[in-house]
Amino acid sequence: MTHILALIDGSVYTHSVCDHAAWAARQYGGDIELLHVLNTRRSSSFPADLSGSIGLGARSTLLDELAAHDARAAELAKERGRAILDAAHERLQSQGIENASLALRTGEIADSLVKRAGDLIIMGKRGEGADFEKLHLGSNLERVVRAVHKPVLIASRAFKPISHAVFAFDDGVSARKALDSLVQTPLADRPHITVFSVTDPGSDLAKAGTAAAARLTQAGYEATAKAAPGHAEKLIAEETERDGADLLIMGAYGHSRIRNLIIGSTTTSLIRSCPIPLLLFR
């Protein structure tokens, strides 16, 4: 059985995360844990320094008022978190999912996920504080994908039934891990999978893509292999659009943060631009 951790934060992606979690539970026969993490980075009302022109009496009164304010704010955040979890639970139950548990935790999201046992993590592309106009990703997304070393399903804005997936295959460690997962723990619906490699047809990588498609076929999928040379992000995005794919599967962050800072990350670029959900492996 697969234990699915669905991270919900009250953003516009919350319903989609629940719907993708329900889909994943049906595919893997797993249970779902709905997790809401209270952010510790939100600033306290306490100033760094109250010395100076404020007198001792006024300083003590102000500290007492700020302490009461923070205590009330923390309690309201917990109540809001419990309400978000209850609403998400009701959405899962409306889809026939009964095997779900709820968890409310305080701390950093990535740290909370690393400490919890889960076989698949589901989260929205952008959190409630993201800037949609500038297409900024949720601040926790890359941190989570790099930290957890578990498959991460990044939900799109709205759920759509998944019947066709594109598997961006580069024969790297992460891509081979994704292939092993698809073969050893196959999706119940066995969607059609296009194994797509950015390379010249006839190259060693293209042949590896053909072999990957053959393994998927043996596992019960309808799989085909394609290869084309060019710019990876552009070609992969075009392939998902041309084939009307519902899911993009790929290895994630195969290079160091320093390299990504210098030349950019294919993973981050695709997460930002791809309108369909992504299933990432590291």
CSV table of C-alpha atoms in Angstrom, one decimal:
chain,number,residue,atom,x,y,z
A,1,MET,CA,0.0,0.0,0.0
A,2,THR,CA,1.2,3.5,-0.8
A,3,HIS,CA,1.1,6.2,1.9
A,4,ILE,CA,0.2,9.5,0.2
A,5,LEU,CA,1.0,12.8,1.8
A,6,ALA,CA,-1.1,15.6,0.5
A,7,LEU,CA,0.1,19.1,1.5
A,8,ILE,CA,-2.7,21.6,1.7
A,9,ASP,CA,-2.4,25.3,2.6
A,10,GLY,CA,-5.8,26.9,1.8
A,11,SER,CA,-4.6,28.3,-1.6
A,12,VAL,CA,-6.6,28.0,-4.8
A,13,TYR,CA,-4.7,24.8,-5.4
A,14,THR,CA,-6.2,23.0,-2.4
A,15,HIS,CA,-9.1,21.5,-4.2
A,16,SER,CA,-6.9,20.3,-7.0
A,17,VAL,CA,-4.4,18.7,-4.5
A,18,CYS,CA,-7.3,16.8,-2.9
A,19,ASP,CA,-8.5,15.6,-6.4
A,20,HIS,CA,-5.0,14.5,-7.4
A,21,ALA,CA,-4.6,12.7,-4.1
A,22,ALA,CA,-7.9,10.9,-4.6
A,23,TRP,CA,-6.7,9.9,-8.1
A,24,ALA,CA,-3.3,8.7,-6.7
A,25,ALA,CA,-5.1,6.7,-4.0
A,26,ARG,CA,-7.1,4.9,-6.6
A,27,GLN,CA,-4.1,4.3,-8.8
A,28,TYR,CA,-1.8,2.9,-6.1
A,29,GLY,CA,-4.5,1.5,-3.6
A,30,GLY,CA,-3.0,3.8,-0.9
A,31,ASP,CA,-4.2,5.8,2.0
A,32,ILE,CA,-4.0,9.6,2.2
A,33,GLU,CA,-2.6,11.8,5.0
A,34,LEU,CA,-3.8,15.4,4.6
A,35,LEU,CA,-1.1,17.7,6.1
A,36,HIS,CA,-1.3,21.4,6.9
A,37,VAL,CA,1.9,23.0,8.2
A,38,LEU,CA,1.7,26.3,10.1
A,39,ASN,CA,4.5,28.5,8.9
A,40,THR,CA,7.0,29.5,11.6
A,41,ARG,CA,8.6,32.1,9.4
A,42,ARG,CA,5.7,34.5,9.7
A,43,SER,CA,7.1,37.3,11.8
A,44,SER,CA,6.2,37.8,15.4
A,45,SER,CA,4.8,41.0,16.6
A,46,PHE,CA,7.8,41.4,18.9
A,47,PRO,CA,10.3,44.1,17.7
A,48,ALA,CA,14.0,43.3,17.8
A,49,ASP,CA,14.8,46.1,20.2
A,50,LEU,CA,12.5,48.2,22.4
A,51,SER,CA,15.3,50.2,24.0
A,52,GLY,CA,15.9,53.8,23.4
A,53,SER,CA,13.2,56.5,23.6
A,54,ILE,CA,10.4,54.2,25.0
A,55,GLY,CA,10.2,54.2,28.7
A,56,LEU,CA,10.3,51.1,30.9
A,57,GLY,CA,6.6,51.3,31.8
A,58,ALA,CA,5.4,51.8,28.3
A,59,ARG,CA,7.8,49.0,27.1
A,60,SER,CA,6.4,46.5,29.5
A,61,THR,CA,2.8,47.4,28.6
A,62,LEU,CA,3.6,47.1,24.9
A,63,LEU,CA,5.3,43.7,25.4
A,64,ASP,CA,2.3,42.4,27.2
A,65,GLU,CA,-0.1,43.5,24.5
A,66,LEU,CA,2.1,42.0,21.8
A,67,ALA,CA,2.4,38.7,23.6
A,68,ALA,CA,-1.4,38.6,23.9
A,69,HIS,CA,-1.8,39.5,20.2
A,70,ASP,CA,0.7,36.7,19.1
A,71,ALA,CA,-1.0,34.1,21.3
A,72,ARG,CA,-4.4,35.0,19.8
A,73,ALA,CA,-2.9,35.0,16.2
A,74,ALA,CA,-1.4,31.5,16.8
A,75,GLU,CA,-4.7,30.2,18.0
A,76,LEU,CA,-6.5,31.6,15.0
A,77,ALA,CA,-4.0,30.1,12.7
A,78,LYS,CA,-4.6,26.6,14.3
A,79,GLU,CA,-8.4,27.1,14.0
A,80,ARG,CA,-7.9,28.0,10.3
A,81,GLY,CA,-5.7,25.0,9.7
A,82,ARG,CA,-8.2,22.6,11.3
A,83,ALA,CA,-11.0,24.2,9.1
A,84,ILE,CA,-8.9,23.7,6.0
A,85,LEU,CA,-8.2,20.1,6.9
A,86,ASP,CA,-11.8,19.4,7.6
A,87,ALA,CA,-12.9,20.9,4.3
A,88,ALA,CA,-10.3,18.8,2.4
A,89,HIS,CA,-11.4,15.7,4.2
A,90,GLU,CA,-15.0,16.3,3.2
A,91,ARG,CA,-13.9,16.7,-0.4
A,92,LEU,CA,-12.1,13.3,-0.3
A,93,GLN,CA,-15.1,11.7,1.3
A,94,SER,CA,-17.4,13.1,-1.5
A,95,GLN,CA,-15.2,11.2,-4.0
A,96,GLY,CA,-15.5,7.9,-2.1
A,97,ILE,CA,-12.1,8.1,-0.3
A,98,GLU,CA,-12.6,7.0,3.3
A,99,ASN,CA,-9.0,6.0,4.2
A,100,ALA,CA,-7.7,9.4,5.0
A,101,SER,CA,-6.1,11.0,8.1
A,102,LEU,CA,-5.5,14.6,9.1
A,103,ALA,CA,-2.3,16.2,10.5
A,104,LEU,CA,-1.7,19.7,11.7
A,105,ARG,CA,2.0,20.6,12.3
A,106,THR,CA,4.1,23.6,13.0
A,107,GLY,CA,7.5,24.2,11.4
A,108,GLU,CA,9.2,24.4,8.0
A,109,ILE,CA,7.3,22.5,5.3
A,110,ALA,CA,10.3,20.7,3.9
A,111,ASP,CA,11.5,19.6,7.3
A,112,SER,CA,8.0,18.4,8.2
A,113,LEU,CA,7.8,16.3,5.1
A,114,VAL,CA,11.3,14.8,5.6
A,115,LYS,CA,10.4,13.7,9.1
A,116,ARG,CA,7.2,12.0,8.0
A,117,ALA,CA,7.1,8.6,6.2
A,118,GLY,CA,5.4,8.8,2.8
A,119,ASP,CA,5.7,7.1,-0.5
A,120,LEU,CA,4.3,9.9,-2.6
A,121,ILE,CA,3.9,13.6,-1.9
A,122,ILE,CA,1.3,15.8,-3.5
A,123,MET,CA,1.4,19.6,-3.4
A,124,GLY,CA,0.2,22.6,-5.5
A,125,LYS,CA,2.4,24.4,-7.9
A,126,ARG,CA,2.0,27.7,-6.0
A,127,GLY,CA,1.2,28.4,-2.4
A,128,GLU,CA,-1.3,30.9,-1.1
A,129,GLY,CA,1.4,33.7,-1.0
A,130,ALA,CA,2.6,33.2,-4.6
A,131,ASP,CA,2.6,36.0,-7.2
A,132,PHE,CA,0.4,34.6,-10.0
A,133,GLU,CA,1.0,37.5,-12.3
A,134,LYS,CA,4.7,36.9,-12.3
A,135,LEU,CA,4.3,33.1,-12.4
A,136,HIS,CA,6.4,32.7,-9.3
A,137,LEU,CA,6.5,29.2,-7.9
A,138,GLY,CA,5.6,28.4,-4.4
A,139,SER,CA,8.6,29.2,-2.3
A,140,ASN,CA,8.6,25.7,-0.7
A,141,LEU,CA,8.3,23.7,-3.9
A,142,GLU,CA,11.9,23.4,-5.0
A,143,ARG,CA,13.0,23.0,-1.4
A,144,VAL,CA,10.6,20.0,-0.9
A,145,VAL,CA,11.6,18.3,-4.2
A,146,ARG,CA,15.3,18.5,-3.4
A,147,ALA,CA,14.9,17.5,0.2
A,148,VAL,CA,12.4,14.6,0.4
A,149,HIS,CA,13.9,12.1,-2.2
A,150,LYS,CA,10.4,10.7,-2.7
A,151,PRO,CA,8.2,11.1,-5.8
A,152,VAL,CA,6.4,14.5,-5.8
A,153,LEU,CA,3.2,15.0,-7.8
A,154,ILE,CA,2.8,18.7,-8.5
A,155,ALA,CA,-0.9,19.5,-9.0
A,156,SER,CA,-2.1,21.8,-11.7
A,157,ARG,CA,-4.7,24.5,-11.1
A,158,ALA,CA,-7.5,22.0,-11.7
A,159,PHE,CA,-7.7,18.2,-11.9
A,160,LYS,CA,-8.3,16.5,-15.2
A,161,PRO,CA,-8.5,12.7,-15.6
A,162,ILE,CA,-5.2,11.3,-16.7
A,163,SER,CA,-5.2,9.1,-19.8
A,164,HIS,CA,-2.0,10.1,-21.5
A,165,ALA,CA,1.4,10.9,-20.0
A,166,VAL,CA,4.7,12.2,-21.5
A,167,PHE,CA,7.8,10.7,-19.9
A,168,ALA,CA,10.8,13.1,-20.4
A,169,PHE,CA,13.6,10.5,-20.5
A,170,ASP,CA,17.3,11.4,-20.4
A,171,ASP,CA,18.5,8.0,-19.0
A,172,GLY,CA,19.9,9.7,-15.9
A,173,VAL,CA,19.6,8.3,-12.4
A,174,SER,CA,16.4,10.1,-11.7
A,175,ALA,CA,14.8,9.1,-15.0
A,176,ARG,CA,15.7,5.4,-14.4
A,177,LYS,CA,14.2,5.7,-10.9
A,178,ALA,CA,11.0,7.0,-12.5
A,179,LEU,CA,11.0,4.1,-15.0
A,180,ASP,CA,11.5,1.5,-12.2
A,181,SER,CA,8.7,3.0,-10.2
A,182,LEU,CA,6.3,2.9,-13.2
A,183,VAL,CA,7.2,-0.7,-13.9
A,184,GLN,CA,7.4,-2.0,-10.3
A,185,THR,CA,4.4,-0.1,-9.0
A,186,PRO,CA,2.3,0.5,-12.1
A,187,LEU,CA,-0.6,2.9,-12.3
A,188,ALA,CA,-3.9,1.0,-12.1
A,189,ASP,CA,-5.3,2.8,-15.2
A,190,ARG,CA,-2.2,2.2,-17.3
A,191,PRO,CA,-2.3,5.5,-19.2
A,192,HIS,CA,-0.7,5.7,-22.6
A,193,ILE,CA,2.9,6.9,-22.1
A,194,THR,CA,5.1,8.6,-24.7
A,195,VAL,CA,8.8,8.2,-23.8
A,196,PHE,CA,10.3,11.4,-25.2
A,197,SER,CA,14.1,12.0,-25.4
A,198,VAL,CA,15.8,15.2,-26.5
A,199,THR,CA,18.4,13.8,-28.8
A,200,ASP,CA,19.1,12.7,-32.3
A,201,PRO,CA,17.1,9.7,-33.5
A,202,GLY,CA,19.4,6.7,-33.6
A,203,SER,CA,21.6,8.0,-30.8
A,204,ASP,CA,22.4,5.9,-27.7
A,205,LEU,CA,19.9,7.9,-25.7
A,206,ALA,CA,17.2,7.4,-28.3
A,207,LYS,CA,17.9,3.6,-28.1
A,208,ALA,CA,17.6,3.8,-24.3
A,209,GLY,CA,14.3,5.6,-24.7
A,210,THR,CA,13.1,2.8,-27.0
A,211,ALA,CA,14.2,0.2,-24.4
A,212,ALA,CA,12.3,2.1,-21.7
A,213,ALA,CA,9.1,2.1,-23.8
A,214,ALA,CA,9.5,-1.7,-24.2
A,215,ARG,CA,9.7,-2.1,-20.4
A,216,LEU,CA,6.6,-0.1,-20.0
A,217,THR,CA,4.8,-2.1,-22.6
A,218,GLN,CA,5.8,-5.3,-20.7
A,219,ALA,CA,4.3,-3.8,-17.6
A,220,GLY,CA,0.9,-3.3,-19.3
A,221,TYR,CA,1.1,0.3,-20.6
A,222,GLU,CA,0.6,1.3,-24.2
A,223,ALA,CA,4.0,3.0,-24.7
A,224,THR,CA,5.8,4.6,-27.6
A,225,ALA,CA,9.2,6.2,-27.9
A,226,LYS,CA,10.1,9.5,-29.7
A,227,ALA,CA,13.3,11.5,-30.0
A,228,ALA,CA,14.1,14.9,-31.4
A,229,PRO,CA,17.2,17.2,-31.1
A,230,GLY,CA,16.9,20.7,-29.8
A,231,HIS,CA,16.2,22.8,-26.8
A,232,ALA,CA,14.9,20.6,-24.0
A,233,GLU,CA,12.4,22.8,-22.3
A,234,LYS,CA,10.8,24.0,-25.6
A,235,LEU,CA,10.6,20.5,-27.1
A,236,ILE,CA,9.2,18.8,-24.0
A,237,ALA,CA,6.5,21.5,-23.6
A,238,GLU,CA,5.6,21.2,-27.3
A,239,GLU,CA,5.4,17.4,-27.0
A,240,THR,CA,3.0,17.6,-24.1
A,241,GLU,CA,0.8,20.1,-26.0
A,242,ARG,CA,0.9,18.2,-29.3
A,243,ASP,CA,-0.1,14.9,-27.8
A,244,GLY,CA,-2.7,16.4,-25.4
A,245,ALA,CA,-0.9,14.9,-22.5
A,246,ASP,CA,-2.5,15.0,-19.0
A,247,LEU,CA,0.7,14.4,-17.0
A,248,LEU,CA,4.5,15.0,-17.4
A,249,ILE,CA,6.8,12.5,-15.8
A,250,MET,CA,10.5,13.4,-15.4
A,251,GLY,CA,13.6,13.2,-13.2
A,252,ALA,CA,14.1,16.4,-11.2
A,253,TYR,CA,17.1,18.6,-10.4
A,254,GLY,CA,19.7,16.3,-11.7
A,255,HIS,CA,22.4,19.0,-11.3
A,256,SER,CA,23.7,21.1,-8.4
A,257,ARG,CA,22.2,24.3,-7.2
A,258,ILE,CA,25.3,26.2,-8.4
A,259,ARG,CA,24.9,24.9,-11.9
A,260,ASN,CA,21.2,25.8,-11.9
A,261,LEU,CA,22.0,29.3,-10.7
A,262,ILE,CA,24.4,29.8,-13.6
A,263,ILE,CA,22.6,28.2,-16.5
A,264,GLY,CA,19.1,27.7,-15.1
A,265,SER,CA,17.2,24.6,-14.3
A,266,THR,CA,15.1,22.6,-16.8
A,267,THR,CA,13.0,21.3,-14.0
A,268,THR,CA,12.1,24.7,-12.6
A,269,SER,CA,11.4,26.1,-16.1
A,270,LEU,CA,9.0,23.2,-16.9
A,271,ILE,CA,7.3,23.4,-13.6
A,272,ARG,CA,6.7,27.1,-14.1
A,273,SER,CA,5.5,26.9,-17.7
A,274,CYS,CA,3.8,23.5,-17.9
A,275,PRO,CA,0.0,23.7,-17.4
A,276,ILE,CA,-0.4,20.0,-16.6
A,277,PRO,CA,0.6,18.2,-13.4
A,278,LEU,CA,4.1,16.9,-13.1
A,279,LEU,CA,5.3,13.7,-11.4
A,280,LEU,CA,8.9,14.3,-10.3
A,281,PHE,CA,11.5,11.7,-9.2
A,282,ARG,CA,15.0,12.3,-7.6
